[in-house]
PDB file of C-alpha atoms and ligand atoms in Angstrom:
ATOM      1  CA  MET A   1     -20.313  14.011  31.194  1.00 42.00           C
ATOM      2  CA  SER A   2     -18.903  10.668  30.014  1.00 43.00           C
ATOM      3  CA  GLN A   3     -15.582  10.722  28.211  1.00 47.00           C
ATOM      4  CA  SER A   4     -15.417   9.058  24.789  1.00 44.00           C
ATOM      5  CA  PRO A   5     -12.976   6.122  24.758  1.00 43.00           C
ATOM      6  CA  ALA A   6      -9.579   6.597  23.114  1.00 42.00           C
ATOM      7  CA  PRO A   7      -9.788   5.505  19.474  1.00 52.00           C
ATOM      8  CA  LEU A   8      -8.659   1.966  18.878  1.00 81.00           C
ATOM      9  CA  VAL A   9      -5.702   1.790  16.523  1.00 91.00           C
ATOM     10  CA  PRO A  10      -6.450  -1.226  14.359  1.00 95.00           C
ATOM     11  CA  VAL A  11      -4.061  -4.060  13.581  1.00 97.00           C
ATOM     12  CA  GLY A  12      -4.485  -5.660  10.147  1.00 98.00           C
ATOM     13  CA  ILE A  13      -3.980  -9.265   9.107  1.00 98.00           C
ATOM     14  CA  PHE A  14      -3.610 -10.079   5.401  1.00 98.00           C
ATOM     15  CA  GLY A  15      -3.706 -13.790   4.634  1.00 96.00           C
ATOM     16  CA  GLY A  16      -2.706 -15.337   1.334  1.00 95.00           C
ATOM     17  CA  THR A  17      -0.730 -18.051  -0.348  1.00 95.00           C
ATOM     18  CA  PHE A  18       1.984 -15.568  -1.382  1.00 97.00           C
ATOM     19  CA  ASP A  19       3.356 -18.037  -3.936  1.00 97.00           C
ATOM     20  CA  PRO A  20       5.340 -15.772  -4.405  1.00 98.00           C
ATOM     21  CA  VAL A  21       4.595 -12.403  -2.770  1.00 98.00           C
ATOM     22  CA  HIS A  22       4.518  -9.537  -5.325  1.00 98.00           C
ATOM     23  CA  TYR A  23       4.029  -5.783  -5.619  1.00 98.00           C
ATOM     24  CA  GLY A  24       0.225  -6.185  -5.932  1.00 95.00           C
ATOM     25  CA  HIS A  25       0.197  -7.535  -2.347  1.00 97.00           C
ATOM     26  CA  LEU A  26       2.842  -5.158  -1.043  1.00 98.00           C
ATOM     27  CA  ARG A  27       1.562  -1.924  -2.507  1.00 97.00           C
ATOM     28  CA  SER A  28      -2.009  -2.736  -1.368  1.00 96.00           C
ATOM     29  CA  ALA A  29      -0.685  -3.532   2.107  1.00 97.00           C
ATOM     30  CA  LEU A  30       1.181  -0.247   2.420  1.00 98.00           C
ATOM     31  CA  GLU A  31      -1.686   1.826   1.006  1.00 97.00           C
ATOM     32  CA  LEU A  32      -4.054   0.232   3.529  1.00 97.00           C
ATOM     33  CA  VAL A  33      -1.682   0.917   6.422  1.00 97.00           C
ATOM     34  CA  GLU A  34      -1.645   4.594   5.498  1.00 97.00           C
ATOM     35  CA  LEU A  35      -5.296   4.950   4.518  1.00 96.00           C
ATOM     36  CA  LEU A  36      -6.662   3.186   7.607  1.00 96.00           C
ATOM     37  CA  GLN A  37      -3.793   4.302   9.847  1.00 95.00           C
ATOM     38  CA  LEU A  38      -3.171   0.748  10.981  1.00 96.00           C
ATOM     39  CA  ALA A  39      -0.709   0.186  13.797  1.00 94.00           C
ATOM     40  CA  GLN A  40       0.655  -2.695  11.735  1.00 96.00           C
ATOM     41  CA  LEU A  41      -0.367  -5.000   8.905  1.00 98.00           C
ATOM     42  CA  ARG A  42       0.664  -8.629   9.265  1.00 98.00           C
ATOM     43  CA  LEU A  43       1.108 -10.626   6.040  1.00 98.00           C
ATOM     44  CA  MET A  44       0.237 -14.214   6.949  1.00 98.00           C
ATOM     45  CA  PRO A  45       1.255 -16.972   4.516  1.00 97.00           C
ATOM     46  CA  CYS A  46      -1.154 -19.872   4.542  1.00 95.00           C
ATOM     47  CA  ALA A  47       0.657 -23.168   5.219  1.00 93.00           C
ATOM     48  CA  VAL A  48      -1.959 -25.603   3.881  1.00 92.00           C
ATOM     49  CA  PRO A  49      -4.654 -23.768   1.860  1.00 88.00           C
ATOM     50  CA  PRO A  50      -7.971 -25.569   2.417  1.00 87.00           C
ATOM     51  CA  HIS A  51      -9.601 -24.399  -0.839  1.00 75.00           C
ATOM     52  CA  ARG A  52      -6.986 -24.544  -3.561  1.00 72.00           C
ATOM     53  CA  GLU A  53      -4.377 -26.815  -5.039  1.00 84.00           C
ATOM     54  CA  VAL A  54      -1.117 -27.402  -3.137  1.00 90.00           C
ATOM     55  CA  PRO A  55       1.078 -24.291  -3.568  1.00 93.00           C
ATOM     56  CA  ALA A  56       3.955 -24.564  -6.050  1.00 92.00           C
ATOM     57  CA  CYS A  57       6.428 -23.829  -3.309  1.00 95.00           C
ATOM     58  CA  GLY A  58       6.637 -24.896   0.372  1.00 95.00           C
ATOM     59  CA  ALA A  59       5.308 -22.741   3.198  1.00 96.00           C
ATOM     60  CA  ALA A  60       8.750 -22.063   4.708  1.00 97.00           C
ATOM     61  CA  HIS A  61      10.015 -20.650   1.377  1.00 98.00           C
ATOM     62  CA  ARG A  62       6.849 -18.549   0.926  1.00 98.00           C
ATOM     63  CA  ALA A  63       7.178 -17.142   4.448  1.00 98.00           C
ATOM     64  CA  ALA A  64      10.885 -16.417   3.902  1.00 98.00           C
ATOM     65  CA  MET A  65      10.017 -14.463   0.735  1.00 98.00           C
ATOM     66  CA  VAL A  66       7.360 -12.437   2.583  1.00 98.00           C
ATOM     67  CA  ALA A  67       9.870 -11.673   5.360  1.00 98.00           C
ATOM     68  CA  LEU A  68      12.422 -10.487   2.768  1.00 98.00           C
ATOM     69  CA  ALA A  69       9.801  -8.373   0.994  1.00 98.00           C
ATOM     70  CA  VAL A  70       8.763  -6.477   4.136  1.00 98.00           C
ATOM     71  CA  ALA A  71      12.244  -6.081   5.637  1.00 97.00           C
ATOM     72  CA  GLY A  72      12.866  -2.370   6.182  1.00 90.00           C
ATOM     73  CA  GLU A  73       9.165  -1.423   6.358  1.00 98.00           C
ATOM     74  CA  SER A  74       8.324  -1.651  10.041  1.00 97.00           C
ATOM     75  CA  ARG A  75       4.570  -1.267   9.485  1.00 97.00           C
ATOM     76  CA  LEU A  76       4.482  -4.531   7.514  1.00 98.00           C
ATOM     77  CA  VAL A  77       5.320  -7.788   9.288  1.00 98.00           C
ATOM     78  CA  CYS A  78       5.458 -11.446   8.250  1.00 98.00           C
ATOM     79  CA  ASP A  79       3.203 -13.491  10.527  1.00 98.00           C
ATOM     80  CA  ASP A  80       4.138 -17.165  10.171  1.00 97.00           C
ATOM     81  CA  ARG A  81       1.731 -18.555  12.773  1.00 97.00           C
ATOM     82  CA  GLU A  82      -0.005 -20.860  10.272  1.00 96.00           C
ATOM     83  CA  LEU A  83       3.273 -22.698   9.619  1.00 94.00           C
ATOM     84  CA  GLY A  84       3.241 -23.952  13.183  1.00 92.00           C
ATOM     85  CA  ARG A  85      -0.229 -25.538  12.987  1.00 93.00           C
ATOM     86  CA  GLU A  86      -1.115 -29.058  11.844  1.00 89.00           C
ATOM     87  CA  GLY A  87      -3.656 -29.685   9.079  1.00 90.00           C
ATOM     88  CA  ALA A  88      -5.523 -27.178   6.905  1.00 93.00           C
ATOM     89  CA  SER A  89      -4.835 -23.514   7.730  1.00 94.00           C
ATOM     90  CA  TYR A  90      -8.185 -22.023   8.675  1.00 96.00           C
ATOM     91  CA  THR A  91      -8.306 -18.236   8.952  1.00 97.00           C
ATOM     92  CA  ILE A  92     -10.819 -18.443  11.802  1.00 98.00           C
ATOM     93  CA  ASP A  93      -8.233 -20.279  13.950  1.00 97.00           C
ATOM     94  CA  SER A  94      -5.667 -17.542  13.287  1.00 97.00           C
ATOM     95  CA  LEU A  95      -8.172 -14.810  14.150  1.00 98.00           C
ATOM     96  CA  ILE A  96      -9.020 -16.523  17.438  1.00 98.00           C
ATOM     97  CA  GLU A  97      -5.292 -16.770  18.259  1.00 97.00           C
ATOM     98  CA  LEU A  98      -4.703 -13.125  17.364  1.00 96.00           C
ATOM     99  CA  ARG A  99      -7.696 -12.031  19.395  1.00 96.00           C
ATOM    100  CA  ARG A 100      -6.248 -13.838  22.412  1.00 96.00           C
ATOM    101  CA  GLU A 101      -2.931 -12.017  21.902  1.00 95.00           C
ATOM    102  CA  LEU A 102      -4.442  -8.562  21.356  1.00 94.00           C
ATOM    103  CA  GLY A 103      -7.240  -8.738  23.927  1.00 93.00           C
ATOM    104  CA  GLY A 104     -10.942  -8.283  23.336  1.00 93.00           C
ATOM    105  CA  GLU A 105     -10.969  -4.479  22.980  1.00 93.00           C
ATOM    106  CA  HIS A 106      -8.418  -4.058  20.203  1.00 94.00           C
ATOM    107  CA  SER A 107      -9.617  -3.361  16.681  1.00 96.00           C
ATOM    108  CA  LEU A 108      -8.532  -6.157  14.310  1.00 97.00           C
ATOM    109  CA  CYS A 109      -9.002  -6.052  10.509  1.00 98.00           C
ATOM    110  CA  LEU A 110      -8.870  -9.100   8.258  1.00 98.00           C
ATOM    111  CA  VAL A 111      -7.798  -7.916   4.787  1.00 98.00           C
ATOM    112  CA  MET A 112      -8.772  -9.817   1.651  1.00 95.00           C
ATOM    113  CA  GLY A 113      -9.083  -9.265  -2.091  1.00 92.00           C
ATOM    114  CA  CYS A 114     -12.359  -9.418  -4.032  1.00 90.00           C
ATOM    115  CA  ASP A 115     -11.601 -12.906  -5.295  1.00 88.00           C
ATOM    116  CA  ALA A 116     -11.333 -14.145  -1.716  1.00 91.00           C
ATOM    117  CA  VAL A 117     -14.633 -12.476  -0.754  1.00 94.00           C
ATOM    118  CA  LEU A 118     -16.459 -14.094  -3.675  1.00 93.00           C
ATOM    119  CA  ALA A 119     -15.507 -17.521  -2.289  1.00 93.00           C
ATOM    120  CA  ILE A 120     -16.074 -16.609   1.370  1.00 96.00           C
ATOM    121  CA  THR A 121     -19.079 -18.937   1.839  1.00 96.00           C
ATOM    122  CA  THR A 122     -16.728 -21.897   1.267  1.00 95.00           C
ATOM    123  CA  TRP A 123     -14.477 -20.821   4.166  1.00 95.00           C
ATOM    124  CA  HIS A 124     -14.552 -22.825   7.392  1.00 96.00           C
ATOM    125  CA  ARG A 125     -16.988 -21.116   9.847  1.00 97.00           C
ATOM    126  CA  TRP A 126     -17.158 -18.054   7.592  1.00 97.00           C
ATOM    127  CA  GLN A 127     -20.132 -16.563   9.401  1.00 96.00           C
ATOM    128  CA  GLU A 128     -18.048 -16.320  12.604  1.00 98.00           C
ATOM    129  CA  LEU A 129     -15.222 -14.274  11.030  1.00 98.00           C
ATOM    130  CA  LEU A 130     -16.884 -10.982  11.994  1.00 98.00           C
ATOM    131  CA  ASP A 131     -17.189 -12.152  15.612  1.00 98.00           C
ATOM    132  CA  TRP A 132     -13.413 -11.871  15.824  1.00 98.00           C
ATOM    133  CA  ALA A 133     -12.406  -9.109  13.365  1.00 98.00           C
ATOM    134  CA  HIS A 134     -13.585  -6.509  10.891  1.00 98.00           C
ATOM    135  CA  VAL A 135     -13.153  -7.417   7.207  1.00 98.00           C
ATOM    136  CA  VAL A 136     -11.480  -4.996   4.792  1.00 98.00           C
ATOM    137  CA  VAL A 137     -12.020  -5.858   1.136  1.00 96.00           C
ATOM    138  CA  ILE A 138      -9.541  -4.644  -1.483  1.00 93.00           C
ATOM    139  CA  ALA A 139     -11.230  -3.975  -4.794  1.00 84.00           C
ATOM    140  CA  ARG A 140      -9.015  -5.758  -7.351  1.00 74.00           C
ATOM    141  CA  PRO A 141      -8.703  -5.193 -11.125  1.00 71.00           C
ATOM    142  CA  GLY A 142     -11.006  -7.473 -13.068  1.00 78.00           C
ATOM    143  CA  TRP A 143     -13.125  -8.505 -10.057  1.00 80.00           C
ATOM    144  CA  HIS A 144     -16.566  -7.231  -9.037  1.00 87.00           C
ATOM    145  CA  LEU A 145     -18.487  -7.772  -5.824  1.00 91.00           C
ATOM    146  CA  PRO A 146     -21.793  -9.626  -6.267  1.00 92.00           C
ATOM    147  CA  GLY A 147     -25.091  -7.707  -6.401  1.00 92.00           C
ATOM    148  CA  GLU A 148     -27.210 -10.523  -4.960  1.00 95.00           C
ATOM    149  CA  GLY A 149     -26.906 -13.809  -3.075  1.00 95.00           C
ATOM    150  CA  PRO A 150     -25.461 -14.685   0.351  1.00 96.00           C
ATOM    151  CA  VAL A 151     -22.205 -12.736  -0.109  1.00 96.00           C
ATOM    152  CA  ALA A 152     -24.066  -9.607  -1.246  1.00 96.00           C
ATOM    153  CA  ASP A 153     -26.399  -9.926   1.787  1.00 97.00           C
ATOM    154  CA  TRP A 154     -23.438 -10.367   4.140  1.00 97.00           C
ATOM    155  CA  LEU A 155     -21.713  -7.280   2.674  1.00 96.00           C
ATOM    156  CA  ARG A 156     -24.890  -5.194   2.843  1.00 97.00           C
ATOM    157  CA  ARG A 157     -25.678  -6.174   6.444  1.00 97.00           C
ATOM    158  CA  HIS A 158     -22.246  -5.343   7.835  1.00 98.00           C
ATOM    159  CA  ARG A 159     -20.930  -2.682   5.454  1.00 97.00           C
ATOM    160  CA  LEU A 160     -19.258   0.342   7.047  1.00 97.00           C
ATOM    161  CA  ALA A 161     -19.508   3.757   5.425  1.00 95.00           C
ATOM    162  CA  ASP A 162     -16.342   5.233   6.872  1.00 95.00           C
ATOM    163  CA  PRO A 163     -12.890   3.880   7.851  1.00 95.00           C
ATOM    164  CA  LEU A 164     -13.219   5.697  11.198  1.00 94.00           C
ATOM    165  CA  GLN A 165     -15.843   3.127  12.177  1.00 96.00           C
ATOM    166  CA  LEU A 166     -13.050   0.517  12.347  1.00 96.00           C
ATOM    167  CA  ARG A 167     -11.873   2.355  15.465  1.00 94.00           C
ATOM    168  CA  GLN A 168     -15.201   2.505  17.208  1.00 94.00           C
ATOM    169  CA  ARG A 169     -15.486  -1.232  17.886  1.00 94.00           C
ATOM    170  CA  PRO A 170     -13.081  -4.177  17.779  1.00 96.00           C
ATOM    171  CA  ASN A 171     -14.831  -6.292  15.099  1.00 97.00           C
ATOM    172  CA  GLY A 172     -18.016  -6.819  13.118  1.00 98.00           C
ATOM    173  CA  GLY A 173     -17.861  -4.377  10.177  1.00 98.00           C
ATOM    174  CA  ILE A 174     -16.959  -4.711   6.495  1.00 98.00           C
ATOM    175  CA  LEU A 175     -15.145  -1.926   4.688  1.00 97.00           C
ATOM    176  CA  VAL A 176     -14.544  -1.976   0.920  1.00 95.00           C
ATOM    177  CA  GLU A 177     -11.584   0.093  -0.255  1.00 93.00           C
ATOM    178  CA  GLU A 178     -10.497   0.819  -3.792  1.00 89.00           C
ATOM    179  CA  LEU A 179      -6.734   0.993  -3.915  1.00 90.00           C
ATOM    180  CA  ARG A 180      -4.291   1.548  -6.746  1.00 87.00           C
ATOM    181  CA  PRO A 181      -5.043  -1.243  -9.212  1.00 86.00           C
ATOM    182  CA  LEU A 182      -1.992  -3.355 -10.006  1.00 91.00           C
ATOM    183  CA  ALA A 183      -2.824  -6.260 -12.277  1.00 90.00           C
ATOM    184  CA  ILE A 184      -0.120  -8.571 -10.921  1.00 94.00           C
ATOM    185  CA  SER A 185      -0.752 -12.146  -9.814  1.00 94.00           C
ATOM    186  CA  SER A 186       1.444 -14.898  -8.419  1.00 97.00           C
ATOM    187  CA  THR A 187       0.068 -17.189 -11.138  1.00 97.00           C
ATOM    188  CA  GLU A 188       1.490 -14.937 -13.835  1.00 97.00           C
ATOM    189  CA  ILE A 189       4.856 -14.753 -12.090  1.00 98.00           C
ATOM    190  CA  ARG A 190       5.009 -18.558 -11.821  1.00 98.00           C
ATOM    191  CA  GLU A 191       4.091 -18.868 -15.501  1.00 98.00           C
ATOM    192  CA  LEU A 192       6.793 -16.404 -16.543  1.00 98.00           C
ATOM    193  CA  LEU A 193       9.410 -18.290 -14.510  1.00 97.00           C
ATOM    194  CA  ALA A 194       8.284 -21.663 -15.850  1.00 96.00           C
ATOM    195  CA  ALA A 195       8.572 -20.297 -19.400  1.00 97.00           C
ATOM    196  CA  GLY A 196      12.104 -19.050 -18.710  1.00 96.00           C
ATOM    197  CA  ARG A 197      10.988 -15.406 -18.842  1.00 97.00           C
ATOM    198  CA  SER A 198      11.721 -12.703 -16.297  1.00 97.00           C
ATOM    199  CA  PRO A 199       9.170 -11.482 -13.712  1.00 98.00           C
ATOM    200  CA  ARG A 200      11.545  -8.660 -12.772  1.00 98.00           C
ATOM    201  CA  TYR A 201       9.839  -5.435 -11.588  1.00 98.00           C
ATOM    202  CA  LEU A 202       6.649  -7.325 -10.676  1.00 98.00           C
ATOM    203  CA  LEU A 203       8.088  -8.306  -7.309  1.00 98.00           C
ATOM    204  CA  PRO A 204      10.972  -7.141  -5.077  1.00 98.00           C
ATOM    205  CA  GLN A 205      14.455  -7.888  -6.355  1.00 98.00           C
ATOM    206  CA  ALA A 206      15.320  -9.603  -3.047  1.00 98.00           C
ATOM    207  CA  VAL A 207      12.425 -12.029  -3.599  1.00 98.00           C
ATOM    208  CA  LEU A 208      13.528 -12.713  -7.164  1.00 98.00           C
ATOM    209  CA  GLU A 209      17.069 -13.401  -5.956  1.00 98.00           C
ATOM    210  CA  TYR A 210      15.674 -15.799  -3.333  1.00 98.00           C
ATOM    211  CA  ILE A 211      13.715 -17.626  -6.064  1.00 98.00           C
ATOM    212  CA  GLU A 212      16.840 -17.935  -8.195  1.00 97.00           C
ATOM    213  CA  ALA A 213      19.065 -18.990  -5.281  1.00 98.00           C
ATOM    214  CA  HIS A 214      16.636 -21.776  -4.312  1.00 97.00           C
ATOM    215  CA  ASP A 215      15.757 -22.732  -7.868  1.00 96.00           C
ATOM    216  CA  LEU A 216      11.992 -22.307  -7.269  1.00 97.00           C
ATOM    217  CA  TYR A 217       9.130 -22.388  -9.816  1.00 96.00           C
ATOM    218  CA  HIS A 218      10.899 -24.219 -12.631  1.00 85.00           C
TER     219      HIS A 218
HETATM  220  P1  ATP B 301      -2.501 -16.732  -7.369  1.00 93.53           P
HETATM  221  O1  ATP B 301      -2.300 -16.085  -8.696  1.00 93.53           O
HETATM  222  O2  ATP B 301      -1.558 -17.862  -7.061  1.00 93.53           O
HETATM  223  O3  ATP B 301      -3.950 -17.068  -7.073  1.00 93.53           O
HETATM  224  P2  ATP B 301      -2.492 -14.143  -6.031  1.00 93.53           P
HETATM  225  O4  ATP B 301      -1.605 -13.232  -6.808  1.00 93.53           O
HETATM  226  O5  ATP B 301      -3.985 -13.974  -6.195  1.00 93.53           O
HETATM  227  O6  ATP B 301      -2.074 -15.657  -6.257  1.00 93.53           O
HETATM  228  P3  ATP B 301      -2.671 -14.724  -3.224  1.00 93.53           P
HETATM  229  O7  ATP B 301      -1.515 -15.049  -2.369  1.00 93.53           O
HETATM  230  O8  ATP B 301      -3.594 -15.809  -3.585  1.00 93.53           O
HETATM  231  O9  ATP B 301      -2.089 -13.988  -4.538  1.00 93.53           O
HETATM  232  O10 ATP B 301      -3.467 -13.503  -2.646  1.00 93.53           O
HETATM  233  C1  ATP B 301      -3.495 -13.148  -1.292  1.00 93.53           C
HETATM  234  C2  ATP B 301      -4.470 -12.015  -1.161  1.00 93.53           C
HETATM  235  O11 ATP B 301      -3.975 -10.883  -1.904  1.00 93.53           O
HETATM  236  C3  ATP B 301      -5.853 -12.329  -1.748  1.00 93.53           C
HETATM  237  O12 ATP B 301      -6.824 -11.801  -0.869  1.00 93.53           O
HETATM  238  C4  ATP B 301      -5.841 -11.612  -3.092  1.00 93.53           C
HETATM  239  O13 ATP B 301      -7.118 -11.183  -3.453  1.00 93.53           O
HETATM  240  C5  ATP B 301      -4.936 -10.416  -2.818  1.00 93.53           C
HETATM  241  N1  ATP B 301      -4.225  -9.976  -4.013  1.00 93.53           N
HETATM  242  C6  ATP B 301      -3.474 -10.708  -4.820  1.00 93.53           C
HETATM  243  N2  ATP B 301      -2.976  -9.981  -5.839  1.00 93.53           N
HETATM  244  C7  ATP B 301      -3.428  -8.716  -5.659  1.00 93.53           C
HETATM  245  C8  ATP B 301      -3.300  -7.475  -6.397  1.00 93.53           C
HETATM  246  N3  ATP B 301      -2.600  -7.415  -7.526  1.00 93.53           N
HETATM  247  N4  ATP B 301      -3.912  -6.388  -5.905  1.00 93.53           N
HETATM  248  C9  ATP B 301      -4.656  -6.461  -4.770  1.00 93.53           C
HETATM  249  N5  ATP B 301      -4.829  -7.595  -4.038  1.00 93.53           N
HETATM  250  C10 ATP B 301      -4.229  -8.719  -4.466  1.00 93.53           C
END
């Protein structure tokens, strides 16, 4: 009788601008770690976003804020690999790098919010993402997944019914998870700061102190 292989403990990678990181990102990250029993979830600040305006604050500051935010929670890690690459930061390049580090058998999950999924067809080599990782979509307040069109077809074709399926193969599936909705965005935090108002309690105090110490977002 053949033995079933040991379950693969997935590693997650959560890309974003994190301009700045806030409790919407952090709480979602921790809930996913526990729900999917990830070995680790890596928060990966994008150095040069290909599809949006230049971030308000430099990549080194954004990565430093992510590192501060996850300090003390060993299951969350800041992954600053995109800061070391020239040109636009393409997620596919990071997945290929991670795959090389982890090996071909390890389960890898790319985490993204609904807003990111809706724009996925504009991503560089988007149809290859599932060749390197699974995709885990976080349902986000105010956003709905499309019912028709290329994104809907992509979701339907690869959709997984159960988180356990993330452990049965290294890549290729899409899981949609509804987590605690927290209607917090970096845009709102930047607007509060620019208006001289406090974003306190929307993001970690250590991140707010970093923003004040470096006079960011004014
Ligand atoms: P901005 O307001 O500048 O667009 P943001 O708050 O959406 O920023 P990003 O850094 O762009 O943050 O987001 C990184 C990832 O985190 C994206 O996939 C996004 O969908 C997700 N995300 C952002 N805010 C939340 C939230 N409150 N709850 C769940 N996911 C979130």
